[in-house]
mmCIF file of C-alpha atoms in Angstrom:
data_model
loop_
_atom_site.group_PDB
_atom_site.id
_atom_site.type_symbol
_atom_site.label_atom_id
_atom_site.label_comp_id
_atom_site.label_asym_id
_atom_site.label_seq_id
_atom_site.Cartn_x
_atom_site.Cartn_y
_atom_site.Cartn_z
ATOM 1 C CA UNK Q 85 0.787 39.743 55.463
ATOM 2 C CA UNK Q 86 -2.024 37.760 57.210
ATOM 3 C CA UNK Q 87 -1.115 34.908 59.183
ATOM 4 C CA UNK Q 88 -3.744 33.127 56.653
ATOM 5 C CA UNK Q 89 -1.919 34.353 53.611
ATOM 6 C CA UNK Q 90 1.163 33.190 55.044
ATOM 7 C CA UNK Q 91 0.266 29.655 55.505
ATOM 8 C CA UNK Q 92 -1.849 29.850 51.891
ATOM 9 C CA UNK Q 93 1.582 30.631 50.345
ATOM 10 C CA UNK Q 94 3.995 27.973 52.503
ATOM 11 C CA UNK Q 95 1.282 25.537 51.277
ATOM 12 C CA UNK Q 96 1.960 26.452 47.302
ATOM 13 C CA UNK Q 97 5.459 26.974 47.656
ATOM 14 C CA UNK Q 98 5.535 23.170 49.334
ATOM 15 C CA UNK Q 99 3.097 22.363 46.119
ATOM 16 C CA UNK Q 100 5.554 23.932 43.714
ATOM 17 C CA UNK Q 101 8.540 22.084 45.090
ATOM 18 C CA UNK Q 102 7.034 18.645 45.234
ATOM 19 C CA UNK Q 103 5.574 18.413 42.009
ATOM 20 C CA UNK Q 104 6.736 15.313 39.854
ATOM 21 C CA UNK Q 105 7.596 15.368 36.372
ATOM 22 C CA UNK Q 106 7.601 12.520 34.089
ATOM 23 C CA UNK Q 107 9.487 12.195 30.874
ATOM 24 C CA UNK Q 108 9.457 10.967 28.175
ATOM 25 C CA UNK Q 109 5.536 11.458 27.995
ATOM 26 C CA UNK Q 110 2.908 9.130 25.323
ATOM 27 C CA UNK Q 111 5.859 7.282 23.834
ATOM 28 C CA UNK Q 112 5.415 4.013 21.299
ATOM 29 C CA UNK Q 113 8.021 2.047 21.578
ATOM 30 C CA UNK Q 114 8.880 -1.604 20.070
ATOM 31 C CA UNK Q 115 9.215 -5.216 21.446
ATOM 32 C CA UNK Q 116 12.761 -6.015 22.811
ATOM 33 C CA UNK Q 117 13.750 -1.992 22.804
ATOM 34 C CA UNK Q 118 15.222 -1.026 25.766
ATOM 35 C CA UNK Q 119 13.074 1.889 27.291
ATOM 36 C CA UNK Q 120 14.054 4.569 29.409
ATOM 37 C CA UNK Q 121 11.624 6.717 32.219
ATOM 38 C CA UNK Q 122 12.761 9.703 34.505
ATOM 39 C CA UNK Q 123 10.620 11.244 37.270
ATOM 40 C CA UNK Q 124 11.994 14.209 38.789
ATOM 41 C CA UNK Q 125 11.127 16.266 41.246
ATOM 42 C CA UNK Q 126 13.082 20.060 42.885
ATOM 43 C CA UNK Q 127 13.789 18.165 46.618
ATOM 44 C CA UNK Q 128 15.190 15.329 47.351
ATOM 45 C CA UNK Q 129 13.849 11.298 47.052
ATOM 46 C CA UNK Q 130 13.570 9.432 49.913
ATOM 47 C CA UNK Q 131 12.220 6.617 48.248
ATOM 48 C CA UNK Q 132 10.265 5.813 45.113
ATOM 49 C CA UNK Q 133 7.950 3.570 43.299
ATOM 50 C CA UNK Q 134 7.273 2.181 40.018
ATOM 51 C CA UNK Q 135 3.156 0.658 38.866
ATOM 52 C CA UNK Q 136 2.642 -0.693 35.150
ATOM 53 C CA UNK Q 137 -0.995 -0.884 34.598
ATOM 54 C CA UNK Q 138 -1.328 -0.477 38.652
ATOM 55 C CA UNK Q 139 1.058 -3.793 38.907
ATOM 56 C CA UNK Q 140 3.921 -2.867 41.401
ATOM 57 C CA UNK Q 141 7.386 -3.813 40.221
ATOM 58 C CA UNK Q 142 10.636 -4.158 42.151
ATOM 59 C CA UNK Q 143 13.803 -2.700 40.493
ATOM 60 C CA UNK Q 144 17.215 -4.291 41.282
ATOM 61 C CA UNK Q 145 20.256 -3.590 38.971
ATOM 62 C CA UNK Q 146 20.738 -6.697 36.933
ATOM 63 C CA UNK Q 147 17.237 -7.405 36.554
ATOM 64 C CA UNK Q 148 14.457 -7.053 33.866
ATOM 65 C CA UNK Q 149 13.690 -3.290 35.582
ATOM 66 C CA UNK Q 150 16.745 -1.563 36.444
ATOM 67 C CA UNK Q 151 16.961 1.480 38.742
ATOM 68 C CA UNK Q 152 18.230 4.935 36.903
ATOM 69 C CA UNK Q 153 19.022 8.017 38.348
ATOM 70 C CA UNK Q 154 20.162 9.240 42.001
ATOM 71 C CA UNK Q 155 17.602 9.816 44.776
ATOM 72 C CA UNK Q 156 19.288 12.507 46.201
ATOM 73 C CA UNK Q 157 19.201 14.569 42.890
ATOM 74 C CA UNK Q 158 15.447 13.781 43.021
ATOM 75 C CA UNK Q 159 15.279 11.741 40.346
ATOM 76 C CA UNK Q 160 13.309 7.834 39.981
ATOM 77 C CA UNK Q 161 13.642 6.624 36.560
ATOM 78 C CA UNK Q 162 13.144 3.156 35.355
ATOM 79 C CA UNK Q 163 14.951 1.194 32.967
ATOM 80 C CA UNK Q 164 12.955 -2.021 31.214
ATOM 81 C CA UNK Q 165 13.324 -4.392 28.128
ATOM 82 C CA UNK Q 166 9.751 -4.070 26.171
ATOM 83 C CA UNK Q 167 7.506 -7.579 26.146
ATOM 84 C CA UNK Q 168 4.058 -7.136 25.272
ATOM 85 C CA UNK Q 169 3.210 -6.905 29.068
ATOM 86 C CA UNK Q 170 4.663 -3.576 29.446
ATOM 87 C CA UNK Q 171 1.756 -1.607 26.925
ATOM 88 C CA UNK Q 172 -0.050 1.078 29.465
ATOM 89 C CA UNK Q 173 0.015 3.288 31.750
ATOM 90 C CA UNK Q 174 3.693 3.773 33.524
ATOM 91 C CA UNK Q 175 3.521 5.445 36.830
ATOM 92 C CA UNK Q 176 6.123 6.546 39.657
ATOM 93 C CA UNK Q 177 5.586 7.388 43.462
ATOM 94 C CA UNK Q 178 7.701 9.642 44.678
ATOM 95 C CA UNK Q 179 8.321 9.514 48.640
ATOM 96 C CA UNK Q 180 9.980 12.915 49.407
ATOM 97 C CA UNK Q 181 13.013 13.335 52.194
ATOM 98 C CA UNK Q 182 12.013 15.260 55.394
ATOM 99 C CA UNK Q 183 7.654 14.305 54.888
ATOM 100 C CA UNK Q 184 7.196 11.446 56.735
ATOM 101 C CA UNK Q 185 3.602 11.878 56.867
ATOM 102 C CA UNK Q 186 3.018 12.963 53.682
ATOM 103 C CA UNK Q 187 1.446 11.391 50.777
ATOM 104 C CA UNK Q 188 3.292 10.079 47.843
ATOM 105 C CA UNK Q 189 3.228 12.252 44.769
ATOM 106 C CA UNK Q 190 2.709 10.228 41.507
ATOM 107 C CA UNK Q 191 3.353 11.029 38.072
ATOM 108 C CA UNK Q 192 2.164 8.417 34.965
ATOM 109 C CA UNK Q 193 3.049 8.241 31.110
ATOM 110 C CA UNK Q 194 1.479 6.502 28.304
ATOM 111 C CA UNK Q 195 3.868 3.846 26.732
ATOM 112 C CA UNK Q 196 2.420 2.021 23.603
ATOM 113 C CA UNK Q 197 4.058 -1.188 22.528
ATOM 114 C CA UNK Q 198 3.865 -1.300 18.750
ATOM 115 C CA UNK Q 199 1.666 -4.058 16.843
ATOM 116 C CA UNK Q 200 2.835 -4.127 13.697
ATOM 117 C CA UNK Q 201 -0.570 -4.030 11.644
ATOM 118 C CA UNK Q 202 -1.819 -6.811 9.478
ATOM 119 C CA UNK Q 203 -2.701 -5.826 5.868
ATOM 120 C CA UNK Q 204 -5.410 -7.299 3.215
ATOM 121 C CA UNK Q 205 -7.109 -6.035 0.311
ATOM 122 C CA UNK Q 206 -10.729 -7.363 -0.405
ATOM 123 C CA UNK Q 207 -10.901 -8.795 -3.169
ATOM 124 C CA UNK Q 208 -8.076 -10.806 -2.138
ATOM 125 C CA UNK Q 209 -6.576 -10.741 -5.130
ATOM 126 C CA UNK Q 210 -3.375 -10.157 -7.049
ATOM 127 C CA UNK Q 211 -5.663 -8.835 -9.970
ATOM 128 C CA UNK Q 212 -8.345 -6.878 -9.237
ATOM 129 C CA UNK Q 213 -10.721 -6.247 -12.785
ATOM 130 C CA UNK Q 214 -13.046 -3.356 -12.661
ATOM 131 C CA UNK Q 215 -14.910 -1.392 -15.425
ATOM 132 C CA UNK Q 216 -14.083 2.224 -16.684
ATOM 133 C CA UNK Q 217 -15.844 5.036 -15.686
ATOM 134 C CA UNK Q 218 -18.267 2.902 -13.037
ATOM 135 C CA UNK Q 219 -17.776 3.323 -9.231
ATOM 136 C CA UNK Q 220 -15.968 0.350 -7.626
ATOM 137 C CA UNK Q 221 -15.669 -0.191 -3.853
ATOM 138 C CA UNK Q 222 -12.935 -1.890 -2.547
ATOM 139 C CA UNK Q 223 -11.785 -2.592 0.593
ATOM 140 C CA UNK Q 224 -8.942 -2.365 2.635
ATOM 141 C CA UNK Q 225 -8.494 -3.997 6.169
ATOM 142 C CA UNK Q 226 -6.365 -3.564 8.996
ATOM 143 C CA UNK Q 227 -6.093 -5.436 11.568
ATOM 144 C CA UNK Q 228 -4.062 -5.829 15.068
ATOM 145 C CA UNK Q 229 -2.578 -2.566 14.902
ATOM 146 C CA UNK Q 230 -1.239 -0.485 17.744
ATOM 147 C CA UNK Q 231 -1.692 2.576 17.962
ATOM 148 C CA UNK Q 232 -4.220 3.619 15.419
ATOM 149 C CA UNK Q 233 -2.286 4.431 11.894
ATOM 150 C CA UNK Q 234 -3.541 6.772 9.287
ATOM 151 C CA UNK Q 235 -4.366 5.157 5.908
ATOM 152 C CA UNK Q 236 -3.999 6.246 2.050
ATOM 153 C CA UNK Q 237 -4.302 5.447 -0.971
ATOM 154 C CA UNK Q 238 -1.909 5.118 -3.739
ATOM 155 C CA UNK Q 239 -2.986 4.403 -7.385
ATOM 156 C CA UNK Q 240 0.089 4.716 -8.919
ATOM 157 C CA UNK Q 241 2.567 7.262 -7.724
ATOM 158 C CA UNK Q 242 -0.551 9.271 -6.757
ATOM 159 C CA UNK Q 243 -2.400 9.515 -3.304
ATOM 160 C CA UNK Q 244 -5.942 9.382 -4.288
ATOM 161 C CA UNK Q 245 -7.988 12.080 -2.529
ATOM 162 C CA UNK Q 246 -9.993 11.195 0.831
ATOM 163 C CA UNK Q 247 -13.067 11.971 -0.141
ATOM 164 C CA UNK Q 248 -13.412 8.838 -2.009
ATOM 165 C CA UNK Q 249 -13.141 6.731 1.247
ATOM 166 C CA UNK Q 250 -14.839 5.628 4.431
ATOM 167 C CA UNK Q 251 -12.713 4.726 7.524
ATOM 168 C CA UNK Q 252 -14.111 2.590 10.078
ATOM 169 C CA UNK Q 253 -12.032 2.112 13.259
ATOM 170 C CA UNK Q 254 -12.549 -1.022 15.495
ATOM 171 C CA UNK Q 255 -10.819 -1.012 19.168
ATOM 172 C CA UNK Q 256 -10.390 -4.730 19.856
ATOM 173 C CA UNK Q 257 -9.537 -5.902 23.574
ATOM 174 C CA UNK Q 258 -7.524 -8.421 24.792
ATOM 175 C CA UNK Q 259 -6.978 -8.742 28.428
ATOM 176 C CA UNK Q 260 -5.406 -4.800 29.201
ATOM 177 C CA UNK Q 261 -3.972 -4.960 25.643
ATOM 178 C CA UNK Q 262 -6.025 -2.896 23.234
ATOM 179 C CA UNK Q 263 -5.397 -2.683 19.477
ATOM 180 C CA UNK Q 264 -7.731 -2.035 16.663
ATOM 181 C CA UNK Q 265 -9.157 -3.436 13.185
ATOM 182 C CA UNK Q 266 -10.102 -0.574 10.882
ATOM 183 C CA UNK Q 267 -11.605 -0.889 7.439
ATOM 184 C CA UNK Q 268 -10.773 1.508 4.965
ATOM 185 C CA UNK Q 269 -13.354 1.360 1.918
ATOM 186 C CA UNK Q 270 -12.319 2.997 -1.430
ATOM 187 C CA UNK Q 271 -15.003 4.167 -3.760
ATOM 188 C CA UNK Q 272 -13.479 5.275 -7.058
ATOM 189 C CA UNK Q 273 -14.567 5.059 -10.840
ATOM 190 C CA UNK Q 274 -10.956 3.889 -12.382
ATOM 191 C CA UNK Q 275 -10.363 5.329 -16.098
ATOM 192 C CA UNK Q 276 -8.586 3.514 -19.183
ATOM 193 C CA UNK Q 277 -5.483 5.220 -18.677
ATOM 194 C CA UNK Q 278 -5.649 3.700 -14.858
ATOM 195 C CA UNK Q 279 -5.029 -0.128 -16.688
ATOM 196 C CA UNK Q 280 -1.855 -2.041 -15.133
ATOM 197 C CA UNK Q 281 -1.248 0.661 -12.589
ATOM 198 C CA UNK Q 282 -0.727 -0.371 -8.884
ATOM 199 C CA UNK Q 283 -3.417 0.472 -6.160
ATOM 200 C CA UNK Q 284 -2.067 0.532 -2.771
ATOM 201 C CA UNK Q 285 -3.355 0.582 0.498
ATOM 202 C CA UNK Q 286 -0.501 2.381 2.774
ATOM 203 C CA UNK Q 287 -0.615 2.514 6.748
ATOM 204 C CA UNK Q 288 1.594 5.824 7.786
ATOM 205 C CA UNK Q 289 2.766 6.701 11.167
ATOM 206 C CA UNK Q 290 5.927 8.107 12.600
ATOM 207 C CA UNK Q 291 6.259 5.263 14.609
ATOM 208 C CA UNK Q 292 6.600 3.052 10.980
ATOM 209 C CA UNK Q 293 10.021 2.065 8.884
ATOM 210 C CA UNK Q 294 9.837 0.961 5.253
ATOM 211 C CA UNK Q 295 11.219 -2.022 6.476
ATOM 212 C CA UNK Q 296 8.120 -2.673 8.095
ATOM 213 C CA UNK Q 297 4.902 -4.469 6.580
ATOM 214 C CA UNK Q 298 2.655 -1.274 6.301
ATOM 215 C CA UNK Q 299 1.366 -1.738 2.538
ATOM 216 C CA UNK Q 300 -0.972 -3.698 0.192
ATOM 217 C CA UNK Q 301 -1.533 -3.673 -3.377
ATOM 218 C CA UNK Q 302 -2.642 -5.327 -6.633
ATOM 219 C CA UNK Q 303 -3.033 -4.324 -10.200
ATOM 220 C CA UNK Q 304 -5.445 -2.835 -11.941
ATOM 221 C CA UNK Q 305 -7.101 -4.519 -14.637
ATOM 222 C CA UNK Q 306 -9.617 -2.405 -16.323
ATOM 223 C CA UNK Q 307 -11.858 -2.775 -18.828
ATOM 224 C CA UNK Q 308 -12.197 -0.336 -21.459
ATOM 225 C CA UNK Q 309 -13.765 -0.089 -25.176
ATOM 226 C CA UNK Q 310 -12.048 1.751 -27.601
ATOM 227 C CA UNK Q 311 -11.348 4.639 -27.196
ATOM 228 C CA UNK Q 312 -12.386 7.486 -29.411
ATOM 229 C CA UNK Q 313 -10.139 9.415 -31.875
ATOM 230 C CA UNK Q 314 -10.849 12.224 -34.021
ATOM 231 C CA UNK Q 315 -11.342 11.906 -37.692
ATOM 232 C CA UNK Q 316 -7.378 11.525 -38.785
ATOM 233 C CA UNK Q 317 -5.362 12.760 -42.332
ATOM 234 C CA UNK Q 318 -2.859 10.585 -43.651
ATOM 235 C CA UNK Q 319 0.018 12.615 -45.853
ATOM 236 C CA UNK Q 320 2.291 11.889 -48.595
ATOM 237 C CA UNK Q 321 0.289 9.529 -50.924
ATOM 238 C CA UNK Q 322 1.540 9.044 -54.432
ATOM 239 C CA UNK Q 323 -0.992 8.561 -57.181
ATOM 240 C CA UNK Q 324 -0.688 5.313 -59.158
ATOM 241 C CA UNK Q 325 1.777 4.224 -56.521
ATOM 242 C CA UNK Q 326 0.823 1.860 -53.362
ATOM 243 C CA UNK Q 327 0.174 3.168 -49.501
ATOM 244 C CA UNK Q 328 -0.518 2.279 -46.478
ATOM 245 C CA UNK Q 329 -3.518 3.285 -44.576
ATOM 246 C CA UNK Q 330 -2.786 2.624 -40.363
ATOM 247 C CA UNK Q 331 -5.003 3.165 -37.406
ATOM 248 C CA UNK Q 332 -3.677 2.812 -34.018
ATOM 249 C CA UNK Q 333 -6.477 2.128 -30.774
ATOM 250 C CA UNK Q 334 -6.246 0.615 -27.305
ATOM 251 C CA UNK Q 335 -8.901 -1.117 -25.635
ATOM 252 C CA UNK Q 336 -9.028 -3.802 -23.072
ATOM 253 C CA UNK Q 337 -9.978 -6.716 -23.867
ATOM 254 C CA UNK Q 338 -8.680 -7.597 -27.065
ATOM 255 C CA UNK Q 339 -11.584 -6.550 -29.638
ATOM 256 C CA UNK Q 340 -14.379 -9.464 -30.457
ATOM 257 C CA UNK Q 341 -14.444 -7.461 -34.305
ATOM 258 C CA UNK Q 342 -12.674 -5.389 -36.470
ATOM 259 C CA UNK Q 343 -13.277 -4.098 -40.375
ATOM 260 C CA UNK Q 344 -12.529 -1.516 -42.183
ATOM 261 C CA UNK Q 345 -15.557 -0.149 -44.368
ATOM 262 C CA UNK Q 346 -14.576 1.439 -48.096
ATOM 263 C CA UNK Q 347 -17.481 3.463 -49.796
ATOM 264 C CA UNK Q 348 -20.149 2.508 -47.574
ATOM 265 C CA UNK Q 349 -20.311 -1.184 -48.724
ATOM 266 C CA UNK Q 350 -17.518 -3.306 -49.084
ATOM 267 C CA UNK Q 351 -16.650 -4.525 -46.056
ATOM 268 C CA UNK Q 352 -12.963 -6.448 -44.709
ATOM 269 C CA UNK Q 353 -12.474 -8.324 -42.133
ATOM 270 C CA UNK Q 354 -9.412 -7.154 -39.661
ATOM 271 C CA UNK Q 355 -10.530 -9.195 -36.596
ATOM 272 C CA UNK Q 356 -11.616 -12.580 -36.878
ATOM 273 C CA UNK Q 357 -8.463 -12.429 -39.846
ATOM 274 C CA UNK Q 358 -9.290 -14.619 -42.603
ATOM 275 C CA UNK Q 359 -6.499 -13.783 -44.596
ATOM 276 C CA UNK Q 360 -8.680 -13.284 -47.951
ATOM 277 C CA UNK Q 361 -9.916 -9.867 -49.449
ATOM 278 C CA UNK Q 362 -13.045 -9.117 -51.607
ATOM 279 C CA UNK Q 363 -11.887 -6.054 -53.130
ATOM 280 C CA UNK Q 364 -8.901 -6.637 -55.678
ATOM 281 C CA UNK Q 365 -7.487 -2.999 -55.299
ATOM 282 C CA UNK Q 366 -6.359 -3.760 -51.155
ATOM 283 C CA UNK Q 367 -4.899 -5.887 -48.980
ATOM 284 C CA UNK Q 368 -5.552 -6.697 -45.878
ATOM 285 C CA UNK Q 369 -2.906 -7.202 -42.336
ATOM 286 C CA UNK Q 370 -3.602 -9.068 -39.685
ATOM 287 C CA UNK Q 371 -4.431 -6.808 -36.217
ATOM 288 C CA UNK Q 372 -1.685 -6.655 -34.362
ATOM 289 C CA UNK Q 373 -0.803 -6.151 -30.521
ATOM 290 C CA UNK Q 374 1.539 -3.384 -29.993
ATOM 291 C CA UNK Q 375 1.060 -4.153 -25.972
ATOM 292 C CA UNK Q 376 -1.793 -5.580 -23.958
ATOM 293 C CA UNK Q 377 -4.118 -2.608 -24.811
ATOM 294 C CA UNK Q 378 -2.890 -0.955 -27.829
ATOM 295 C CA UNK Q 379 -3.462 -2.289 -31.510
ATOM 296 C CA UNK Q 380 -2.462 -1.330 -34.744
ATOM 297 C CA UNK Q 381 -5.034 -1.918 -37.946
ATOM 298 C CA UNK Q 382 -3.747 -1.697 -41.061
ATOM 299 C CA UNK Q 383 -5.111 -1.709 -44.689
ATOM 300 C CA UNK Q 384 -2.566 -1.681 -48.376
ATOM 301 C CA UNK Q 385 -3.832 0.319 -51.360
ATOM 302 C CA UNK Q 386 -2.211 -1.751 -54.460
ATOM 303 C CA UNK Q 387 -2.463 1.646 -56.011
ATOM 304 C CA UNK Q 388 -3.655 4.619 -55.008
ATOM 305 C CA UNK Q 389 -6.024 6.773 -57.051
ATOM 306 C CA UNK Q 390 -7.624 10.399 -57.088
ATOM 307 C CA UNK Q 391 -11.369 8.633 -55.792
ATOM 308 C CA UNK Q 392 -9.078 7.375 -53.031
ATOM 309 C CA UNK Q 393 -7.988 10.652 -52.004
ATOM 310 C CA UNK Q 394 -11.618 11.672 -52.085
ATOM 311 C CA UNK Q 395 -13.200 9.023 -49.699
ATOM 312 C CA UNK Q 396 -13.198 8.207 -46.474
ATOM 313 C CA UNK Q 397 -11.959 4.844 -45.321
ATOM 314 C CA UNK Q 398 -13.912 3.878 -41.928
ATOM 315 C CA UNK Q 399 -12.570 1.338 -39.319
ATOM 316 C CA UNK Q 400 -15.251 -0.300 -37.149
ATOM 317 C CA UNK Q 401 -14.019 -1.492 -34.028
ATOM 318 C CA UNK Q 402 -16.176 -3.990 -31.621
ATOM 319 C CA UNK Q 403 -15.325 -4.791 -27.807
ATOM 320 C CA UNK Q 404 -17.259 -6.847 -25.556
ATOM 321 C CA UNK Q 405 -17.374 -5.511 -21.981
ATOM 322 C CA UNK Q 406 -17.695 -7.675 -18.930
ATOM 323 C CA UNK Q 407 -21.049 -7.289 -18.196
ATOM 324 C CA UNK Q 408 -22.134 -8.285 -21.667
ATOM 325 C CA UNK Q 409 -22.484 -4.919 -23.227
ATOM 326 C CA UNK Q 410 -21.052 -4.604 -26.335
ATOM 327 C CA UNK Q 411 -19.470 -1.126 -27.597
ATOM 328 C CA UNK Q 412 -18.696 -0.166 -31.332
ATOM 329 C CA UNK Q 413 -15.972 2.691 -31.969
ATOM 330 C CA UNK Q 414 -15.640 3.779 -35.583
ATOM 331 C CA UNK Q 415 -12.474 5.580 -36.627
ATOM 332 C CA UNK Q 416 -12.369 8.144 -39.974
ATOM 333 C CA UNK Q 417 -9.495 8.495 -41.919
ATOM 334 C CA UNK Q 418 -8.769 10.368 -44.932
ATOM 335 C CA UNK Q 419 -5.890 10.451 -47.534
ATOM 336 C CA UNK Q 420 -3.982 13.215 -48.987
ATOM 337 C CA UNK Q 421 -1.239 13.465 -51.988
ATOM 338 C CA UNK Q 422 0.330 16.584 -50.464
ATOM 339 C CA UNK Q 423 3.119 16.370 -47.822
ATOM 340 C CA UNK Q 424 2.310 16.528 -44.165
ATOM 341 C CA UNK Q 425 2.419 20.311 -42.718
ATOM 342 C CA UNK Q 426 4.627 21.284 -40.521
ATOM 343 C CA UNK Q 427 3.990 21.173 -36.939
ATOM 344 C CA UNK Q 428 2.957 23.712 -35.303
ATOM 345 C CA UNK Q 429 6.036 25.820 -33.286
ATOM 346 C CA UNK Q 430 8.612 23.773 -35.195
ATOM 347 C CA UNK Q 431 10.506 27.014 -35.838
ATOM 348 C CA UNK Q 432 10.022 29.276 -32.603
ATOM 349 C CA UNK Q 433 10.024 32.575 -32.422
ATOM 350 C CA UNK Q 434 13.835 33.198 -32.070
ATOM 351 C CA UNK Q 435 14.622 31.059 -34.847
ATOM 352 C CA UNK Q 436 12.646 32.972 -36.864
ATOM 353 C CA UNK Q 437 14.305 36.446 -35.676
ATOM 354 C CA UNK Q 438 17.680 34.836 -36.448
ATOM 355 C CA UNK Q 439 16.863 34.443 -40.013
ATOM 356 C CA UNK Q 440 15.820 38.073 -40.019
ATOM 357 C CA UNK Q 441 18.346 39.314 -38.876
ATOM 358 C CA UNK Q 442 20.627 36.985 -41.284
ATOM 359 C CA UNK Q 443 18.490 38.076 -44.072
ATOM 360 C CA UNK Q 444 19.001 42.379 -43.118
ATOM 361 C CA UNK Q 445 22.539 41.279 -42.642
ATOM 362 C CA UNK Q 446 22.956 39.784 -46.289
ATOM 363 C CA UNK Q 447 21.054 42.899 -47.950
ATOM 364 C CA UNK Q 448 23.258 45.413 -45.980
ATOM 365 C CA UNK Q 449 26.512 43.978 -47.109
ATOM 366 C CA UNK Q 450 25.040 43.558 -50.607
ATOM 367 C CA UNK Q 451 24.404 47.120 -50.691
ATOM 368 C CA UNK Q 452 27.893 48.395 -49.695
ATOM 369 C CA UNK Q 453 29.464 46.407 -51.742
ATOM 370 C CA UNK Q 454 27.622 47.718 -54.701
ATOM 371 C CA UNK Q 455 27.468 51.334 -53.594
ATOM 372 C CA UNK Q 456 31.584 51.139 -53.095
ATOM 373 C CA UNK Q 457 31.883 49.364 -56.463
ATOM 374 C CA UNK Q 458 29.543 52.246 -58.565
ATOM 375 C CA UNK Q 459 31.519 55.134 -56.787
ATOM 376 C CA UNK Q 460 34.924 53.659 -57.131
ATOM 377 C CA UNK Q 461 35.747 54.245 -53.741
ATOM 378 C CA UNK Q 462 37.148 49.867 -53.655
ATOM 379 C CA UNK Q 463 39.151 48.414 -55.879
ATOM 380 C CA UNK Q 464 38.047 45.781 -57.706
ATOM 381 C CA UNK Q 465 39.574 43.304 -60.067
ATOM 382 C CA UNK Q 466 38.827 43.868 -63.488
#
């Protein structure tokens, strides 16, 4: 080996043992936590340092910024209760034993002081009324936060998918302090079944509890017309005898008109209710509010006849919509004398191999008996 070499690998081996290690490293920590930092290094300390955001602090046990760790062990730690002060950049200089004249080796770790973030939907408001099927934008903001939190959204017990949103982040300074607005805007087209469900804007981050603030929300209002149904059969009518025709529909708001149409001319009034009908053979009920969307129409046949079972009986509903466009919906319903059918997989499939099987069973046994009986080979009274 090369008296170069030689000195080449004194000077890594003298690199290697004088390196400084910091731990723990990017941290976030909370106001009034007590935090811990440990430099280390493989040789002993002669003396170290400590610099928050290049400010040089003294450490005395007792004090706000306690001394940890043993020198001749080679480790420098620090020990501080968290004010707002101590967000940055922590750094230790490390003076080793036995190098006088050398330079101080330094090692530095992020600490972030949390800022709980400060949460507003726009519109501000405990409501917020939109209309089904168009694209509403609505915003949520963010402010004071520290460090930068993700944000979803929650309609319902369902996170809504990001490509309905634009995030805008916002570092704000103050002094060496830096923490950030951001603006989250939603662009969704809310549906009728969306009505009363909660929208949520959510800030997530490992560094969050549930106790802390880190949501906000409002219902959803939406406005709807009514909503379409296909033509329906009603069962079980009894000639001669009276029935009950009944049409169940949501919409939101409550409808501005309702009547029910019989043979393409007379026409009854459900919704405004006036309580009077001008056709002798029904009677008409008032509509009625099964919840805040759904309604129930109903109209009495005195009694029914076979031209009733023939027609259809139509049901006109009217909605006004908030931006002054008014929407018709007309339901078709038609009687029948014969009972309802079954539904559809009311007996499944092993029901109906059970009775099979009973069936076989009953013929077998009906069989023997018979064929023992006609060949004497049972006994049988009388």
């Amino acid at each position: 080996m090369t008296r170069l070499n030689f000195i080449s690998l004194l000077l890594l081996i003298g690199i290697a043992n004088c390196q400084v290690t910091i731990e723990p490293q990017n941290i976030v920590v909370r106001q009034d936590d007590v935090t811990r930092l440990m430099c280390k290094t493989r040789t002993p300390i002669k003396s170290c340092l400590w610099e928050i955001n290049g400010d040089l602090y003294n450490l005395s046990p007792g004090s706000l910024y306690e001394p940890l760790g043993i020198l001749e062990d080679g480790e420098c730690g620090i020990q501080a209760r968290i004010t707002e002060a101590e967000n940055g950049v922590w750094s230790c200089r490390v003076f080793l034993s036995g190098t006088s004249r050398s330079p101080a080796e330094r090692a530095s770790a992020n600490v972030t002081v949390l800022a709980l973030p400060q949460i507003s939907l726009r519109p501000m408001e405990d409501t917020i009324t939109v209309i089904a099927g168009e694209t509403t934008t609505i915003d949520c903001m963010v402010s004071n936060a520290r460090p930068v939190p993700a944000i979803m959204w929650m309609l319902g017990d369902r996170e809504l998918d990001f490509t309905n949103t634009q995030t805008l982040v916002e570092p704000r300074t103050v002094g060496d302090n830096t923490k950030v607005s951001i603006t989250s805007k939603l662009n969704y087209a809310f549906q009728a079944v969306d009505h009363d469900k909660s929208l949520r804007c959510v800030t997530t981050g490992p560094w969050l509890t549930m106790e802390d603030p880190h949501q906000a929300s409002a219902q959803l209002n939406v406005i709807f017309p009514p909503q379409p149904k296909d033509e329906m059969t009603l069962y079980g009518f009894v000639l001669g005898q009276p029935g009950d025709i009944t049409v169940n529909f949501t919409a939101n708001p409550r409808p501005s008109a309702v009547i029910w149409k019989l043979d393409g001319e007379t026409e009854l009034a459900v919704e405004p209710f006036t309580g009077r009908s001008s056709d002798p053979r029904v009677e008409v009920s008032e509509l009625r509010s099964t919840n805040a969307t759904s309604y129930e129409a109903r109209l009495r046949i005195k009694s029914v006849s076979e031209a009733d079972a023939r027609r259809i009986f139509r049901l006109v509903v009217e909605s006004s919509l908030m931006n002054g466009e008014a929407v018709s919906q007309e339901y078709m319903v038609r009687l029948s004398t014969s009972p309802a059918p079954l539904q559809s997989g009311g007996v499944g499939g092993g029901g109906i191999a059970a009775i099979v099987i009973v069936l076989v069973a009953v013929l077998v046994v009906t069989a023997v008996v018979l064929y023992a009986r006609n060949t004497g080979r049972w006994c049988f009274a009388g």
